[in-house]
Short mmCIF file of C-alpha atoms in Angstrom, two decimals:
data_model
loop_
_atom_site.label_atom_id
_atom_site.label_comp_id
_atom_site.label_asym_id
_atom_site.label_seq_id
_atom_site.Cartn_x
_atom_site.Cartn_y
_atom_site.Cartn_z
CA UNK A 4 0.00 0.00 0.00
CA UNK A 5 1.48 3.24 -1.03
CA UNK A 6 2.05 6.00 1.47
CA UNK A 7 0.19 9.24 1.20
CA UNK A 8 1.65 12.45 3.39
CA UNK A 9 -1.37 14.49 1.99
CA UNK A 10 -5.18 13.36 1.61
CA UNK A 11 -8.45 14.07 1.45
CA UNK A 12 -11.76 12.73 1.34
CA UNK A 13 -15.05 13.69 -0.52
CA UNK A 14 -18.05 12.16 -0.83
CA UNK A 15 -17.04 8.08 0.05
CA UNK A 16 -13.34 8.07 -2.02
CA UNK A 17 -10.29 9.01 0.05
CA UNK A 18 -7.83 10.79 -2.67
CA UNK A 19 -4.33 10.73 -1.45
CA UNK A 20 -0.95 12.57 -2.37
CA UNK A 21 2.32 11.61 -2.17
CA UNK A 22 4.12 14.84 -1.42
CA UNK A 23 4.15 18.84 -1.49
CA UNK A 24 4.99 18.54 -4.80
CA UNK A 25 2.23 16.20 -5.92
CA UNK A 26 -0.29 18.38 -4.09
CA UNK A 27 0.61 22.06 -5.30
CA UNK A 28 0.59 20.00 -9.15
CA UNK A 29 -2.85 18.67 -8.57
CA UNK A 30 -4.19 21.57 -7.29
CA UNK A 31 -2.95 23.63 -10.40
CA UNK A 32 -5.51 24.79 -12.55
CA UNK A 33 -5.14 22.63 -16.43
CA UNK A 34 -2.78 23.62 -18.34
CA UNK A 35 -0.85 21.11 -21.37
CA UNK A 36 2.82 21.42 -19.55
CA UNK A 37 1.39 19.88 -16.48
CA UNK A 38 -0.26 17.04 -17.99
CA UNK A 39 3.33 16.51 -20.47
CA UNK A 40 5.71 16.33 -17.38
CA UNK A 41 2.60 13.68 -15.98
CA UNK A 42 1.60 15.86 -13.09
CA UNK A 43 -1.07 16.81 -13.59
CA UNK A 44 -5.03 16.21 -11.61
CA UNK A 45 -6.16 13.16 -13.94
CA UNK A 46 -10.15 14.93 -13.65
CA UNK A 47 -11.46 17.73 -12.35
CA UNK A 48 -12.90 16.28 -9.22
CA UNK A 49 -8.90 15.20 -7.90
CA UNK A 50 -8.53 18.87 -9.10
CA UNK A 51 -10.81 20.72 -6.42
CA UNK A 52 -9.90 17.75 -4.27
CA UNK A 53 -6.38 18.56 -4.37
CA UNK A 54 -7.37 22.49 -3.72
CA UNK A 55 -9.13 21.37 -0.54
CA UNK A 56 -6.37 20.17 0.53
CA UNK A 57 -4.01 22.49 0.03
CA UNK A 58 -6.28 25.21 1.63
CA UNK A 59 -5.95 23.40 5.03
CA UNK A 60 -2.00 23.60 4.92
CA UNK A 61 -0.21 25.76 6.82
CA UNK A 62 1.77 28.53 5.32
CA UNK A 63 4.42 27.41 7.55
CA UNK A 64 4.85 24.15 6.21
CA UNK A 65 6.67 25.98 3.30
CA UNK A 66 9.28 26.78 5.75
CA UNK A 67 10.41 23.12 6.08
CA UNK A 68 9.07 21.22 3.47
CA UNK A 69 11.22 22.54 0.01
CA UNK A 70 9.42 21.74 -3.18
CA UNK A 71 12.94 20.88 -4.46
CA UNK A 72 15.37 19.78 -1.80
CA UNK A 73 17.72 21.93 -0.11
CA UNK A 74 20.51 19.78 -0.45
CA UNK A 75 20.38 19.77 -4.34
CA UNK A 76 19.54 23.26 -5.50
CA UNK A 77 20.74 26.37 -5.02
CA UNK A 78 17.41 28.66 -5.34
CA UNK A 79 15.49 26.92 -3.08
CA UNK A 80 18.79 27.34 -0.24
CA UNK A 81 18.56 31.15 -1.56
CA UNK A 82 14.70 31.37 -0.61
CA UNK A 83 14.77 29.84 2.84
CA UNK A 84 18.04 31.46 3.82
CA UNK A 85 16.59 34.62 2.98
CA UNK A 86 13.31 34.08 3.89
CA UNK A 87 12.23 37.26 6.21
CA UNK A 88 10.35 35.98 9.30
CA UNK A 89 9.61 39.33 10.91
CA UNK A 90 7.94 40.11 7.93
CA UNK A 91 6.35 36.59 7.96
CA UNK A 92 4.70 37.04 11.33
CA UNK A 93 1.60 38.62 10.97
CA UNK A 94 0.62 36.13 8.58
CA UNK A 95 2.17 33.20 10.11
CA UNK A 96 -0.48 31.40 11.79
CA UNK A 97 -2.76 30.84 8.18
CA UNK A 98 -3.53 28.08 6.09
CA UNK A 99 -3.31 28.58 2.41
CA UNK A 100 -7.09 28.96 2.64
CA UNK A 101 -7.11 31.74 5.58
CA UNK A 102 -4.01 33.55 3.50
CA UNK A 103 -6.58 33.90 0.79
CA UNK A 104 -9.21 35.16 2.39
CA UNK A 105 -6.84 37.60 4.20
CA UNK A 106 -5.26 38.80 0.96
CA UNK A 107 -8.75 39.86 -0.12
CA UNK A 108 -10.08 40.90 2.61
CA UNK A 109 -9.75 45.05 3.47
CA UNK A 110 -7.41 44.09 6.27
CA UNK A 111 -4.54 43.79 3.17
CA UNK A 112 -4.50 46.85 2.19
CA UNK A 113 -1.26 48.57 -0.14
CA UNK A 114 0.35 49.33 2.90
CA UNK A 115 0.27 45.76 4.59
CA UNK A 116 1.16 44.13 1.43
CA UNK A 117 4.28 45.84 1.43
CA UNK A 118 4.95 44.58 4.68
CA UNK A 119 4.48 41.24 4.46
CA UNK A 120 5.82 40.59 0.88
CA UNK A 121 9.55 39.48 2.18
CA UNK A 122 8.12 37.07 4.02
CA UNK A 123 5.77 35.58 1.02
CA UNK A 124 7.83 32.31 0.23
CA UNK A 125 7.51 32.08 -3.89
CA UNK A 126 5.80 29.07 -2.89
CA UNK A 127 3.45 30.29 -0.72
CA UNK A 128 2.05 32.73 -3.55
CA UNK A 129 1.67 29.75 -5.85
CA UNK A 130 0.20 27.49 -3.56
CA UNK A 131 -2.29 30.62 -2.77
CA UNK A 132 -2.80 31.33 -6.56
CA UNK A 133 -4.42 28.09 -7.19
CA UNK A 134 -7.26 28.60 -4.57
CA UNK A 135 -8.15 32.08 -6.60
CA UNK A 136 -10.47 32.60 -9.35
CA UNK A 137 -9.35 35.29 -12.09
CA UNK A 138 -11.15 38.52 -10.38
CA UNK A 139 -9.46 37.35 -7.14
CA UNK A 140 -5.90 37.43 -8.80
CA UNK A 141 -6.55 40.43 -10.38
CA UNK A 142 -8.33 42.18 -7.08
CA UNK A 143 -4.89 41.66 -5.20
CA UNK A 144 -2.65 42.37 -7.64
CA UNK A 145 -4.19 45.74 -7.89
CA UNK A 146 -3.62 46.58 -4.53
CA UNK A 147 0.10 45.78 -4.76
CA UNK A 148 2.33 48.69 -5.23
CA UNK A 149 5.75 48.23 -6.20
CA UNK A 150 8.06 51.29 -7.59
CA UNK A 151 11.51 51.16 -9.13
CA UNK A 152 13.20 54.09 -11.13
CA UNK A 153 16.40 54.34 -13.13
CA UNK A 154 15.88 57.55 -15.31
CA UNK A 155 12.31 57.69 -14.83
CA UNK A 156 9.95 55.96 -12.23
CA UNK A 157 8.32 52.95 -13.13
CA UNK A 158 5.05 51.31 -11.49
CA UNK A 159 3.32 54.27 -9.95
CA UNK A 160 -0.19 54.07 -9.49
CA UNK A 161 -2.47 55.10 -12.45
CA UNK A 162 0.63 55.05 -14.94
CA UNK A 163 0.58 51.78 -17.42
CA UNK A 164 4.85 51.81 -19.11
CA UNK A 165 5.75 49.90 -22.14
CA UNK A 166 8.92 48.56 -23.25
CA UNK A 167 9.88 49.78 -26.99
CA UNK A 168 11.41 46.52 -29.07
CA UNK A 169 12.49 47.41 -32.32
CA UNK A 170 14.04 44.34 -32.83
CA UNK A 171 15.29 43.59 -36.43
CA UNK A 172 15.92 40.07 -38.31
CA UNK A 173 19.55 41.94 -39.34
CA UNK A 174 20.21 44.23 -36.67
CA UNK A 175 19.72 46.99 -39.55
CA UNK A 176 20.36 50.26 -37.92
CA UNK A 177 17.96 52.01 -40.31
CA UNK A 178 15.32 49.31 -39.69
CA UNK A 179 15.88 49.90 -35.64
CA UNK A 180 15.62 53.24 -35.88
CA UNK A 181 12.28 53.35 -38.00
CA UNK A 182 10.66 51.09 -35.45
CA UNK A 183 11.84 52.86 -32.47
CA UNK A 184 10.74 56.39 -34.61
CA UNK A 185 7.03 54.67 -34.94
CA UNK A 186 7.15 53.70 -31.23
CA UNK A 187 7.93 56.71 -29.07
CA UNK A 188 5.44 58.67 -31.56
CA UNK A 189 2.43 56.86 -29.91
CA UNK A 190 4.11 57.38 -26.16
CA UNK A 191 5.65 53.64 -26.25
CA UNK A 192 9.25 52.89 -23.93
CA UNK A 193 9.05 54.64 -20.68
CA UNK A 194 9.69 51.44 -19.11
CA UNK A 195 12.88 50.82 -21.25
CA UNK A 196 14.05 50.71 -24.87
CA UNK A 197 14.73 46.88 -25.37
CA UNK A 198 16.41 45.38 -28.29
CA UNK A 199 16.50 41.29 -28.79
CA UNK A 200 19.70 40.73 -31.00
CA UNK A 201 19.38 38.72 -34.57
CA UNK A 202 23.01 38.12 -33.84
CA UNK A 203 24.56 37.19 -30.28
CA UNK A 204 28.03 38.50 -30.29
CA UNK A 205 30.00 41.46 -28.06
CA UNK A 206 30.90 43.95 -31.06
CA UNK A 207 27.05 43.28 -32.55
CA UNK A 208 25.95 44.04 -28.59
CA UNK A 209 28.00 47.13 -28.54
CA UNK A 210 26.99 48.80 -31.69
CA UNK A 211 23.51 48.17 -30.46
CA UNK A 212 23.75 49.98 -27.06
CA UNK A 213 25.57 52.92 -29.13
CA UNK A 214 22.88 53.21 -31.35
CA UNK A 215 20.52 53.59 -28.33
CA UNK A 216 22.49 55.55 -26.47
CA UNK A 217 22.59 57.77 -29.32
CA UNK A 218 18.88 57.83 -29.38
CA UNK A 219 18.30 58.69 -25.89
CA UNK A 220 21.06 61.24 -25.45
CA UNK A 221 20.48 63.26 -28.34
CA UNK A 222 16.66 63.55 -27.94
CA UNK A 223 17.20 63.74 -23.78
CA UNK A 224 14.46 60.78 -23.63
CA UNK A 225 14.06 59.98 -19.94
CA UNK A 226 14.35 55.92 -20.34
CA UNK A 227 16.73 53.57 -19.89
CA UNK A 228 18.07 51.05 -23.21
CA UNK A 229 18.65 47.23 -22.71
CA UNK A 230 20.06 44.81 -25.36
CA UNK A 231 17.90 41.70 -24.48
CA UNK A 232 21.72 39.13 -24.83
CA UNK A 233 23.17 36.42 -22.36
CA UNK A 234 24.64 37.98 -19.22
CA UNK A 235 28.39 37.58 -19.98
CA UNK A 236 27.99 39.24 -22.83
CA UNK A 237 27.10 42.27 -21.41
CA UNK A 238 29.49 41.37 -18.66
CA UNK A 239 31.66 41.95 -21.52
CA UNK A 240 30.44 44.76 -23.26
CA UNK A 241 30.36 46.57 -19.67
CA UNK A 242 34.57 45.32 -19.30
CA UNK A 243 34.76 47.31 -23.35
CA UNK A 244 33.79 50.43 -21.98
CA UNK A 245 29.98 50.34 -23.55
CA UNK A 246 26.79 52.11 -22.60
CA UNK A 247 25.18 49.62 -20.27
CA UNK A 248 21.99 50.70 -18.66
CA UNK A 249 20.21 47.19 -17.81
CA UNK A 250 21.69 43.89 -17.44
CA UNK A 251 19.23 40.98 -19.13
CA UNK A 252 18.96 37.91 -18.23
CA UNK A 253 16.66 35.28 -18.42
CA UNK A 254 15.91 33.33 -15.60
CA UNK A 255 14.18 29.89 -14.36
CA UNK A 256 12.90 28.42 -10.82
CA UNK A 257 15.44 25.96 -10.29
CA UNK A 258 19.44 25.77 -10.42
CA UNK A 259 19.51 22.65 -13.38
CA UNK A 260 16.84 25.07 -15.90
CA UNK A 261 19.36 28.42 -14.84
CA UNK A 262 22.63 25.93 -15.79
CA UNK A 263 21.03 25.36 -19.08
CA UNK A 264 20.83 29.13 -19.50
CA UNK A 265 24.59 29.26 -18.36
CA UNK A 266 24.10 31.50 -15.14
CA UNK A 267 23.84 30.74 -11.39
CA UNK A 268 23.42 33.39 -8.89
CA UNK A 269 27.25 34.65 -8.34
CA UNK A 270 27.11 35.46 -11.82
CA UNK A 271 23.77 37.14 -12.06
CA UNK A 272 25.45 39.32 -8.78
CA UNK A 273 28.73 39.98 -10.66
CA UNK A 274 26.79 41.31 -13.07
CA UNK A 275 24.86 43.53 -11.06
CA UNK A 276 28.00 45.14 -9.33
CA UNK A 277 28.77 45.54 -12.81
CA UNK A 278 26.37 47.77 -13.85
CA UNK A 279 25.66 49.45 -10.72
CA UNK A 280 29.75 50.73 -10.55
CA UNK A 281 28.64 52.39 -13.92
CA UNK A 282 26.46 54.88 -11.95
CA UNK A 283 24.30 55.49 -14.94
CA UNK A 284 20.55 55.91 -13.33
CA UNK A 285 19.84 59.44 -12.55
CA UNK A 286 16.14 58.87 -10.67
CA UNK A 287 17.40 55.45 -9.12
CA UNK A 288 19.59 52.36 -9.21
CA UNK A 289 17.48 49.58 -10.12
CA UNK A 290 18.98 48.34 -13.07
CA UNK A 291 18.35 44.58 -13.02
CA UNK A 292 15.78 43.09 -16.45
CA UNK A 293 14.54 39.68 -15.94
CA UNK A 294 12.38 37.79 -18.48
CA UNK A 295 10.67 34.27 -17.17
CA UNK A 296 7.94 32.19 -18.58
CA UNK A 297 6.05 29.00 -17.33
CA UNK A 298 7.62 25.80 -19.03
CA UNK A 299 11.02 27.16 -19.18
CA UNK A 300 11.88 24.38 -16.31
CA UNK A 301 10.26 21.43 -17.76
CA UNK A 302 11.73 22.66 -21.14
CA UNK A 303 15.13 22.34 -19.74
CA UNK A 304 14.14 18.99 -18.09
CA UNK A 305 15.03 20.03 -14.72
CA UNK A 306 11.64 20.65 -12.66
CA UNK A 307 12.17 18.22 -10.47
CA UNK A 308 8.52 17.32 -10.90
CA UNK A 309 7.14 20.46 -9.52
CA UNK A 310 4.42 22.38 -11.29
CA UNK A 311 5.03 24.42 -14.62
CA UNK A 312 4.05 27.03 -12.07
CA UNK A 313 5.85 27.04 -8.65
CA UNK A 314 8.65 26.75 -10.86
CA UNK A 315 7.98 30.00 -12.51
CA UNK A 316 7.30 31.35 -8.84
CA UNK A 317 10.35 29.95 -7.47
CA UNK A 318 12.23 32.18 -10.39
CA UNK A 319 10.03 35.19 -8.76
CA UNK A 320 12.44 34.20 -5.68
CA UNK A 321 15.71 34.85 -7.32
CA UNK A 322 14.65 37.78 -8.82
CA UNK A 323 13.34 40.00 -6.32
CA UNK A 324 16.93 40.13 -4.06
CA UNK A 325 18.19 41.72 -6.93
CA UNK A 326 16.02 45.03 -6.39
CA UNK A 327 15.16 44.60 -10.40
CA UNK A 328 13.93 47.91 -12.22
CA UNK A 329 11.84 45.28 -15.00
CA UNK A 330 10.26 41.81 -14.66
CA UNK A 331 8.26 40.45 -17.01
CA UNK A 332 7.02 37.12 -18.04
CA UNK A 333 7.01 35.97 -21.40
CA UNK A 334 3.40 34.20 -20.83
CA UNK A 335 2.70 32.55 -24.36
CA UNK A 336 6.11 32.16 -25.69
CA UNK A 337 7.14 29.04 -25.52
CA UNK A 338 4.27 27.34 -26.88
CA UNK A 339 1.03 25.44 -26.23
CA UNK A 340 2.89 22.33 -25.27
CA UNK A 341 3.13 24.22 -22.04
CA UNK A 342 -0.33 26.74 -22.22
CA UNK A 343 -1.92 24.95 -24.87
CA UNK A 344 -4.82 27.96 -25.78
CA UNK A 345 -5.63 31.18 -24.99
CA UNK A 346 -7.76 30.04 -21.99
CA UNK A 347 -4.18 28.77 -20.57
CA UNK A 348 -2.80 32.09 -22.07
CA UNK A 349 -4.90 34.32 -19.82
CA UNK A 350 -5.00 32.52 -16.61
CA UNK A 351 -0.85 32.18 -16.50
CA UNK A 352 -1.01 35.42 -17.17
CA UNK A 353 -2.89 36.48 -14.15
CA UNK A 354 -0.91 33.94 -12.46
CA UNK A 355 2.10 35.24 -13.18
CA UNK A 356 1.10 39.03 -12.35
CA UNK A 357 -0.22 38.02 -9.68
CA UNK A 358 2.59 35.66 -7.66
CA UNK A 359 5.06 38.47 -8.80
CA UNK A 360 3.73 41.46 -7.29
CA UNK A 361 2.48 39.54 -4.07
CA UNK A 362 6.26 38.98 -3.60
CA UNK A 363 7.07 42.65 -4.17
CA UNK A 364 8.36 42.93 -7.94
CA UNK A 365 7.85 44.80 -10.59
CA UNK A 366 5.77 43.07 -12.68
CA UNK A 367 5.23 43.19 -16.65
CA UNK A 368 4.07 40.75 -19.36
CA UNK A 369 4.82 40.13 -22.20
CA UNK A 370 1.06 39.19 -23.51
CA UNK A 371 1.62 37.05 -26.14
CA UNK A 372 1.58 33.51 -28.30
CA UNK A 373 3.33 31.56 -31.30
CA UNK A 374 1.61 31.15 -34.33
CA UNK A 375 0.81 27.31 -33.33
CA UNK A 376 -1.03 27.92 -30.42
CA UNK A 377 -4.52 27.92 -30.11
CA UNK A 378 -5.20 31.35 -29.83
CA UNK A 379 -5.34 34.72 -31.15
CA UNK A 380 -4.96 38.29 -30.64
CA UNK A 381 -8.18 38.33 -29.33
CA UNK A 382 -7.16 36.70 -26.27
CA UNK A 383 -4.69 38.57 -26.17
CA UNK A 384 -6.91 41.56 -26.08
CA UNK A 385 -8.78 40.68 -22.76
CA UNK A 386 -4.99 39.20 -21.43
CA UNK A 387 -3.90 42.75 -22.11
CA UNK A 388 -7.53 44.57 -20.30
CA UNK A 389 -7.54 42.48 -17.14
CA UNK A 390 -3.76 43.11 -17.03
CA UNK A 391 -3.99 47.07 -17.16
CA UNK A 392 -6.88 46.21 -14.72
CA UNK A 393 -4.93 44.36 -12.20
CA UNK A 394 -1.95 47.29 -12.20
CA UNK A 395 0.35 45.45 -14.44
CA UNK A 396 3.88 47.25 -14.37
CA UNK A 397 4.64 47.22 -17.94
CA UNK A 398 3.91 45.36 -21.32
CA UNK A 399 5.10 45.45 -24.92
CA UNK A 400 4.94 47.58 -28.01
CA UNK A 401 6.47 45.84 -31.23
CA UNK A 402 5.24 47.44 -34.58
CA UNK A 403 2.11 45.58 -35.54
CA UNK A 404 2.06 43.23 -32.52
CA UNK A 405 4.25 40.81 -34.67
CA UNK A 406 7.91 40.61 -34.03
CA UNK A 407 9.38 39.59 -37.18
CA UNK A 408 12.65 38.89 -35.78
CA UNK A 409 11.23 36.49 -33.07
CA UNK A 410 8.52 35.15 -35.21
CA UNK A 411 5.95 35.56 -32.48
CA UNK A 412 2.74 37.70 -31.65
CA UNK A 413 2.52 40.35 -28.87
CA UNK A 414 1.30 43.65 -28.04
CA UNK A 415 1.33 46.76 -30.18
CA UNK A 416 2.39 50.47 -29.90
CA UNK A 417 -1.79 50.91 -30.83
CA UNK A 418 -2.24 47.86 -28.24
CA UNK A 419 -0.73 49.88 -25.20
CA UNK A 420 -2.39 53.03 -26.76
CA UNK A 421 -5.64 51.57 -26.20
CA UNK A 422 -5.16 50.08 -22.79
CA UNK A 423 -4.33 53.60 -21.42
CA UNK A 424 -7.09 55.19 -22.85
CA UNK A 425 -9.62 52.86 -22.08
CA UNK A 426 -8.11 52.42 -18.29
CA UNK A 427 -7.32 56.02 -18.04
CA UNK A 428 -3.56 55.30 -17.51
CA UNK A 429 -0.47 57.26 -18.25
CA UNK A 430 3.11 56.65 -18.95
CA UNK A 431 5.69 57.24 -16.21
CA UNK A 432 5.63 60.44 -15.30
CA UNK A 433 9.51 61.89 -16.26
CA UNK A 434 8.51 60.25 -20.09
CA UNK A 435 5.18 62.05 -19.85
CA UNK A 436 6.87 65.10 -19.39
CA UNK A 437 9.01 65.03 -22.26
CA UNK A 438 6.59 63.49 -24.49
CA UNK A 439 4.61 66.99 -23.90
CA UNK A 440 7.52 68.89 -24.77
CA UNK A 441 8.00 66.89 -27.56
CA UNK A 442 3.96 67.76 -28.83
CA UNK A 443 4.01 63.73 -28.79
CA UNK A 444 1.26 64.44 -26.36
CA UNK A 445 -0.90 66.72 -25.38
CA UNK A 446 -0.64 69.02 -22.16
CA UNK A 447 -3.35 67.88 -21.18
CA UNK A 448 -2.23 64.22 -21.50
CA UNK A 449 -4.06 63.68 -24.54
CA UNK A 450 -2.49 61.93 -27.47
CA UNK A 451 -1.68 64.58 -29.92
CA UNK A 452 0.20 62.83 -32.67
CA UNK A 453 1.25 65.24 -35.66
CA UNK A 454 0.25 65.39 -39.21
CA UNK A 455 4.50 65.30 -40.28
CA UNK A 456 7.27 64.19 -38.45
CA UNK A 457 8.11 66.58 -35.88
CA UNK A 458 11.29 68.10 -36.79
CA UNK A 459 13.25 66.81 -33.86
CA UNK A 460 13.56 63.59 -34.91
CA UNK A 461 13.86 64.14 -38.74
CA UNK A 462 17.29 62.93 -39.30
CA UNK A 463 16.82 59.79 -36.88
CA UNK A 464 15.77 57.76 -39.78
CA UNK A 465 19.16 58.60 -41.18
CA UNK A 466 20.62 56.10 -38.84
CA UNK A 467 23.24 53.80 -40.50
CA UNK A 468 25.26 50.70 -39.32
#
């Protein structure tokens, strides 16, 4: 007879599970990674079941019962080491069930949130995320505030910031600079001017990060540039004397998926140092730009047989002690063997939002899917909605919502256009300001788009290699 260390009964069957893990993956709402790593709740019933469960745990079981041992990974020893129980306290004696009730109850207000957000294990907020419906993810995550700043100030309340990609399928300068042109005319990149690169070498890094540095001084744009490349690259590039506003990297919930992306934490804080010895921020020093996405883990074969999920909230735990100005998750990217359709699409993306801001980041998304999955960029239109809804940080603008370097679809310039007129949002408030002096905008915070090119930027299309 097997052993069960979790179970519960309904009705007359007795449903048992075998571990933590096992419990948080059959309490996980469906999605198609789960059920291809074979984790998944094999019918709806073991589903709620499972949730039942998992609401009568206590939070502080997380403290001593790792999803992924201690012994054998290196993020899980860097969320319990640094796991604040001061900040923990006032929450300590909950279940999972009581937490959620207290996170939407008036008691956890912005103010308490704040407090209580070092001591949210990533676990905790994932466990907690898959007792909420959608308006209950969205309901908390609004009333999480969390506010970085490099050259402007990102994640204020009421403001809605977009990250400009002009990415390329050459790198062509001219081809750069025409996207970036088209973007900052309808108010996109407060958040930062981001650039994937069609070819992953130092000098190709270098010329990029001139080219936007050229941008932004010359036009005194109050934003910050990133080139979206591996993390010793810019290591690099930083060592060659370029301008290096954000360091990139993309990062995963476990130490085997963040060895398959060559990094481990002393690199990711080498890196850091880096930059921050560059003294480039002028309204802050967060300079830190991480990109996640549920399935990277199971991807990489190395999730340990936790939850597409957790995982993704366990990479929410590496992030945050980095202070990061920018995280986003990239919610549809990796395709629907992991969220098969935009149903998937939307609740990750909620998820996501939701686990990251409970645990005090900045939080963006990246609302988007591959050509394969089932869905469309009408999903991605209530994605983006409940997003701006819920407080969301930041999302993309990419000309046409179709990055034709990345072969994928996204959120447009028009897309973020729309969310902040519908929602009433604004950009950040130092590229508001310039955007009125540029007549980009209105005084009154109006769009106010020109008939011709405004003569400030005629002679960026002139950009050349």
């Amino acid at each position: 007879m097997s052993v069960h260390k979790f179970s519960h009964t309904a009705g007359t069957t007795t449903y048992g599970f075998s571990d933590l893990r096992s419990l948080m993956a059959r309490a996980s709402p469906a999605r198609s990674g789960d059920v291809l790593a074979g984790l998944a709740a094999v019918s709806a019933e073991e589903r709620v079941v499972a949730q039942m469960a998992l609401a009568e745990l206590p939070l502080a079981h997380f403290l001593s019962d790792a999803v992924v041992p201690y012994e054998d990974d290196e993020v899980t020893r860097h969320i319990i080491d640094g796991h604040d129980a001061a900040a923990f306290a006032p929450i300590r004696h909950l279940t999972v069930g009581d937490f959620r009730n207290w996170l939407l109850s008036d008691t956890a207000d912005t103010a308490m949130l704040t407090e209580v957000a070092p001591g949210i294990m990533p676990e905790m907020a994932a466990a907690v995320s898959k007792l909420m419906r959608n308006q209950d993810l969205i309901l908390v995550a609004k009333k999480c505030s969390v506010v970085t700043a490099f050259r402007g100030t990102i994640g204020l309340p009421g403001r809605l910031s977009t990250r400009l990609q002009p990415n390329h399928p050459t790198d062509d300068a001219a081809g750069i600079a025409a996207s970036l042109l088209d973007g900052l005319l309808y108010g996109s990149g407060d958040a930062v001017i981001g650039i994937n690169p069609a070819s992953d070498n130092v000098a190709q890094v270098m010329r990029l990060l001139t080219l936007l540095d050229d941008v932004i001084q010359r036009y005194a744009i109050p934003t910050q540039s990133c080139v979206l490349t591996h993390v010793t690259n810019t290591l690099q590039a930083i060592e060659r004397g370029a301008p290096v506003d954000l360091v990139f990297q993309s990062i995963a919930g476990t130490e085997a998926a963040n060895f398959s992306f060559g990094i481990d934490m002393a690199l990711l804080r080498q890196a850091h140092d880096a930059a921050l010895a560059l003294g480039r921020g002028t309204a802050g020093n967060n300079l830190m730009y991480f990109e996640t996405g549920q399935g990277s883990a199971l991807s990489a074969n190395a999730h340990h047989g936790v939850d597409q999920q957790t995982c993704e909230a366990r990479a929410y735990g590496i992030a945050r002690s980095f202070k990061p100005l920018l995280v986003n998750t990239v919610v549809g990217f990796i395709g629907p063997e992991y969220l098969y359709d935009g149903k998937q699409i939307i609740r990750a993306g909620l998820e996501d939002h939701f686990c990251g801001k409970l645990l005090g980041l900045p939080m963006g998304c990246d609302v988007c899917y591959t050509n394969h999955a089932e869905a469309d960029q009408n999903d991605m239109d209530v994605l983006l909605t409940l997003l701006g809804v819920a407080g969301c940080t930041f999302v993309m603008g990419i000309p046409g919502s179709d990055d034709i370097m990345l072969n994928y679809q996204t959120t447009s310039f028009h897309d973020a256009l729309y969310a902040r007129q519908v929602l009433g949002l604004r950009p950040a408030p130092e590229f508001e300001a310039w955007l009125q002096s540029m007549k980009i905008f209105g005084a009154d915070g109006g769009l106010g788009l020109q008939q011709d090119l405004p003569p400030a930027f005629e002679h960026l299309l002139l950009a050349r290699p």
